[in-house]
Coordinates of N, CA and C in Angstrom, one line a residue:
M5 N 9.1 33.9 -29.3 CA 8.1 34.7 -30.2 C 8.8 35.8 -30.5
T6 N 8.7 36.2 -31.7 CA 9.1 37.5 -32.4 C 8.1 38.2 -33.0
D7 N 8.1 39.7 -32.7 CA 6.9 40.3 -33.4 C 7.5 41.0 -34.6
V8 N 6.7 41.7 -35.5 CA 7.2 42.4 -36.7 C 8.2 43.3 -36.5
W9 N 8.7 43.9 -35.5 CA 9.7 44.9 -35.2 C 11.1 44.1 -34.8
G10 N 11.0 42.7 -34.8 CA 12.2 41.9 -34.3 C 12.3 41.8 -32.8
I11 N 11.3 42.2 -31.9 CA 11.4 42.2 -30.6 C 10.8 40.9 -30.1
S12 N 11.6 40.2 -29.3 CA 11.1 38.9 -28.8 C 11.1 38.8 -27.2
A13 N 10.2 37.7 -26.8 CA 10.4 37.6 -25.4 C 10.1 36.0 -25.2
N14 N 10.5 35.7 -23.9 CA 10.4 34.3 -23.6 C 9.5 34.2 -22.2
M15 N 8.7 33.3 -22.1 CA 7.9 33.1 -21.0 C 7.9 31.5 -20.6
S16 N 8.2 31.2 -19.4 CA 8.1 29.9 -19.0 C 7.3 29.9 -17.6
Q17 N 6.5 28.8 -17.5 CA 5.7 28.6 -16.4 C 5.9 27.1 -15.9
Q18 N 6.2 26.9 -14.6 CA 6.4 25.7 -14.0 C 4.9 25.0 -13.4
Y19 N 4.7 23.9 -13.8 CA 3.4 23.2 -13.0 C 4.0 22.1 -12.2
Y20 N 3.5 22.2 -11.0 CA 3.7 21.0 -9.9 C 2.5 20.1 -9.9
L21 N 2.7 18.9 -10.2 CA 1.4 18.1 -10.1 C 1.6 17.2 -8.9
E22 N 0.6 17.0 -8.0 CA 0.7 16.0 -6.9 C -0.5 15.0 -7.0
D23 N -0.1 13.9 -6.7 CA -1.2 12.8 -6.4 C -1.7 13.0 -5.0
I24 N -2.9 13.4 -5.0 CA -3.6 13.6 -3.6 C -4.4 12.6 -3.3
V25 N -4.6 11.6 -4.0 CA -5.7 10.4 -3.9 C -4.8 9.4 -3.0
P26 N -5.2 8.9 -1.8 CA -4.6 8.0 -1.1 C -4.7 6.5 -1.8
P27 N -3.9 5.6 -1.5 CA -4.1 4.3 -1.7 C -5.3 3.7 -1.1
V28 N -5.8 2.6 -1.6 CA -7.0 1.9 -0.7 C -6.4 0.6 -0.3
A29 N -6.3 0.3 1.0 CA -5.9 -1.0 1.4 C -6.9 -2.0 1.6
E30 N -6.9 -3.2 1.1 CA -7.8 -4.2 1.1 C -7.3 -5.5 1.7
A31 N -7.6 -5.8 2.9 CA -7.0 -6.9 3.6 C -7.8 -8.3 3.3
G32 N -9.0 -8.0 2.7 CA -9.6 -9.4 2.4 C -10.6 -9.6 3.7
P33 N -11.4 -10.9 3.6 CA -12.3 -11.1 4.6 C -11.7 -11.6 5.9
D34 N -12.3 -11.5 7.0 CA -12.0 -12.4 8.2 C -11.8 -13.8 7.8
I35 N -11.0 -14.6 8.5 CA -10.7 -16.0 8.3 C -10.7 -16.6 9.6
T36 N -11.1 -17.9 9.6 CA -11.1 -18.7 10.9 C -10.2 -19.9 10.2
V37 N -9.1 -20.3 11.0 CA -8.2 -21.4 10.6 C -8.0 -22.2 12.1
G38 N -7.7 -23.5 11.9 CA -7.4 -24.4 12.9 C -6.0 -24.0 13.5
L39 N -5.9 -24.6 14.7 CA -4.6 -24.4 15.5 C -3.4 -24.9 14.5
G40 N -2.6 -24.1 14.3 CA -1.4 -24.6 13.7 C -1.2 -24.7 12.3
R41 N -2.5 -24.4 11.6 CA -2.6 -24.5 10.3 C -2.1 -23.3 9.6
T42 N -1.6 -23.5 8.3 CA -1.1 -22.3 7.5 C -2.3 -21.5 7.0
F43 N -2.3 -20.1 7.1 CA -3.3 -19.4 6.3 C -2.6 -18.3 5.5
T44 N -3.5 -17.7 4.7 CA -2.8 -16.7 3.8 C -3.4 -15.3 4.0
L45 N -2.6 -14.4 4.2 CA -3.0 -12.8 4.1 C -2.7 -12.3 2.8
D46 N -3.8 -11.8 2.1 CA -3.6 -11.3 0.8 C -4.1 -10.0 0.6
G47 N -3.1 -9.1 0.3 CA -3.5 -7.7 0.1 C -3.5 -7.2 -1.1
T48 N -3.6 -8.2 -2.3 CA -3.4 -7.8 -3.7 C -4.8 -7.1 -4.1
G49 N -5.8 -7.1 -3.2 CA -7.0 -6.4 -3.7 C -6.8 -5.1 -3.5
S50 N -5.7 -4.6 -2.9 CA -5.5 -3.1 -2.5 C -5.3 -2.4 -4.0
S51 N -5.4 -1.1 -4.0 CA -5.4 -0.3 -5.4 C -5.0 1.1 -4.9
D52 N -4.6 1.7 -6.1 CA -4.3 3.1 -6.1 C -4.5 3.7 -7.4
N53 N -4.7 5.1 -7.5 CA -5.0 5.7 -8.7 C -3.9 5.7 -9.7
H54 N -2.6 5.3 -9.3 CA -1.6 5.4 -10.2 C -0.8 4.1 -10.0
R55 N 0.0 4.0 -8.8 CA 0.7 2.8 -8.6 C 1.0 2.5 -7.3
I56 N 1.1 1.3 -6.8 CA 1.4 1.1 -5.3 C 2.7 0.8 -5.2
A57 N 3.6 1.5 -4.2 CA 5.0 1.3 -4.0 C 5.1 -0.1 -3.2
T58 N 4.4 0.0 -2.0 CA 4.7 -1.3 -1.1 C 3.4 -1.6 -0.5
I59 N 3.2 -2.9 -0.2 CA 2.3 -3.5 0.7 C 3.0 -4.2 1.8
S60 N 2.6 -4.0 3.0 CA 3.1 -4.8 4.0 C 2.1 -5.1 5.1
W61 N 2.3 -6.1 6.0 CA 1.6 -6.5 7.2 C 2.2 -6.5 8.4
V62 N 1.3 -6.3 9.3 CA 1.6 -6.3 10.9 C 0.6 -7.3 11.4
L63 N 1.4 -8.2 12.1 CA 0.5 -9.4 12.8 C 1.0 -9.4 14.3
D64 N 0.3 -9.6 15.1 CA 0.8 -9.5 16.5 C 0.3 -10.7 17.4
P65 N 0.6 -11.9 17.1 CA 0.4 -12.8 18.1 C 1.0 -13.0 19.3
D66 N 0.6 -12.9 20.4 CA 1.2 -13.1 21.6 C 2.4 -12.0 21.8
G67 N 2.1 -10.7 21.4 CA 3.0 -9.6 21.6 C 4.3 -9.6 20.6
L68 N 4.2 -10.5 19.7 CA 5.5 -10.6 18.8 C 5.7 -9.6 17.8
N69 N 4.7 -8.8 17.6 CA 4.6 -7.6 16.6 C 5.5 -8.2 15.3
L70 N 5.0 -9.1 14.5 CA 5.5 -9.6 13.3 C 5.3 -8.6 12.1
K71 N 6.2 -8.4 11.3 CA 6.1 -7.5 10.3 C 6.6 -8.3 9.0
F72 N 5.6 -8.2 7.9 CA 5.9 -8.9 6.6 C 5.9 -7.8 5.6
H73 N 6.9 -7.8 4.6 CA 6.9 -6.8 3.6 C 6.8 -7.6 2.3
S74 N 5.4 -7.8 2.1 CA 4.9 -8.5 0.9 C 3.5 -8.5 0.8
S75 N 2.8 -8.5 -0.4 CA 1.3 -8.3 -0.4 C 0.7 -9.6 -0.1
V76 N 1.4 -10.8 -0.3 CA 0.8 -12.1 0.1 C 1.7 -12.8 1.1
V77 N 1.1 -13.2 2.3 CA 2.0 -13.8 3.4 C 1.3 -15.1 3.8
E78 N 2.2 -16.1 3.9 CA 1.5 -17.4 4.4 C 2.1 -17.5 5.9
F79 N 1.2 -18.0 6.9 CA 1.6 -17.8 8.2 C 1.0 -18.9 9.1
A80 N 1.4 -19.5 10.1 CA 0.7 -20.2 10.9 C 0.9 -19.9 12.4
I81 N -0.2 -20.1 13.2 CA 0.0 -19.6 14.8 C -0.4 -20.9 15.6
D82 N 0.3 -21.0 16.4 CA 0.2 -22.2 17.4 C -0.4 -21.8 18.8
E83 N -1.4 -20.9 18.8 CA -2.0 -20.5 19.9 C -3.4 -20.1 19.6
L84 N -4.4 -20.3 20.4 CA -5.8 -19.9 20.4 C -5.9 -18.5 20.6
G85 N -6.8 -17.8 19.7 CA -7.2 -16.4 20.0 C -7.6 -15.8 18.7
V86 N -7.8 -14.5 18.9 CA -8.2 -13.6 17.6 C -7.0 -12.6 17.5
F87 N -6.4 -12.6 16.4 CA -5.2 -12.0 16.0 C -5.5 -11.0 14.9
P88 N -5.5 -9.7 15.2 CA -5.8 -8.7 14.1 C -4.6 -8.7 13.2
A89 N -4.8 -8.7 11.9 CA -3.7 -8.5 10.8 C -4.0 -7.2 10.2
I90 N -3.1 -6.3 10.1 CA -3.2 -4.9 9.6 C -2.3 -4.9 8.3
V91 N -3.0 -4.4 7.0 CA -2.3 -4.3 5.9 C -1.9 -2.9 5.7
F92 N -0.7 -2.4 5.3 CA -0.3 -1.0 5.0 C 0.0 -1.0 3.6
V93 N -0.7 -0.1 3.0 CA -0.3 0.2 1.6 C 0.2 1.5 1.3
V94 N 1.4 1.8 0.6 CA 2.0 3.1 0.3 C 2.0 3.3 -1.2
D95 N 1.6 4.5 -1.7 CA 1.8 4.7 -3.1 C 3.3 5.4 -3.4
F96 N 3.3 5.9 -4.6 CA 4.6 6.5 -4.9 C 4.6 8.0 -4.6
S97 N 3.6 8.4 -4.3 CA 3.4 10.1 -4.1 C 3.5 10.6 -2.6

């Protein structure tokens, strides 16, 4: 900017924008399957206000601590029981 006397000045300002909204993990409904039958874990219902970076699952039948790095996983368990499956969703911020 230059005024009528030829004097000029510059000014700059920096803005830092952060995404403070966490993603929403959606593991889907509880499922019941027969012994040894294949079932699907589907985390595609998860969402974010911008973009999802990764979706992964942890399933722990019989202390195996299985980790899958995919939004959809097909798996079979050859043991009776209740096995929690946990979905982890990470966004880019």
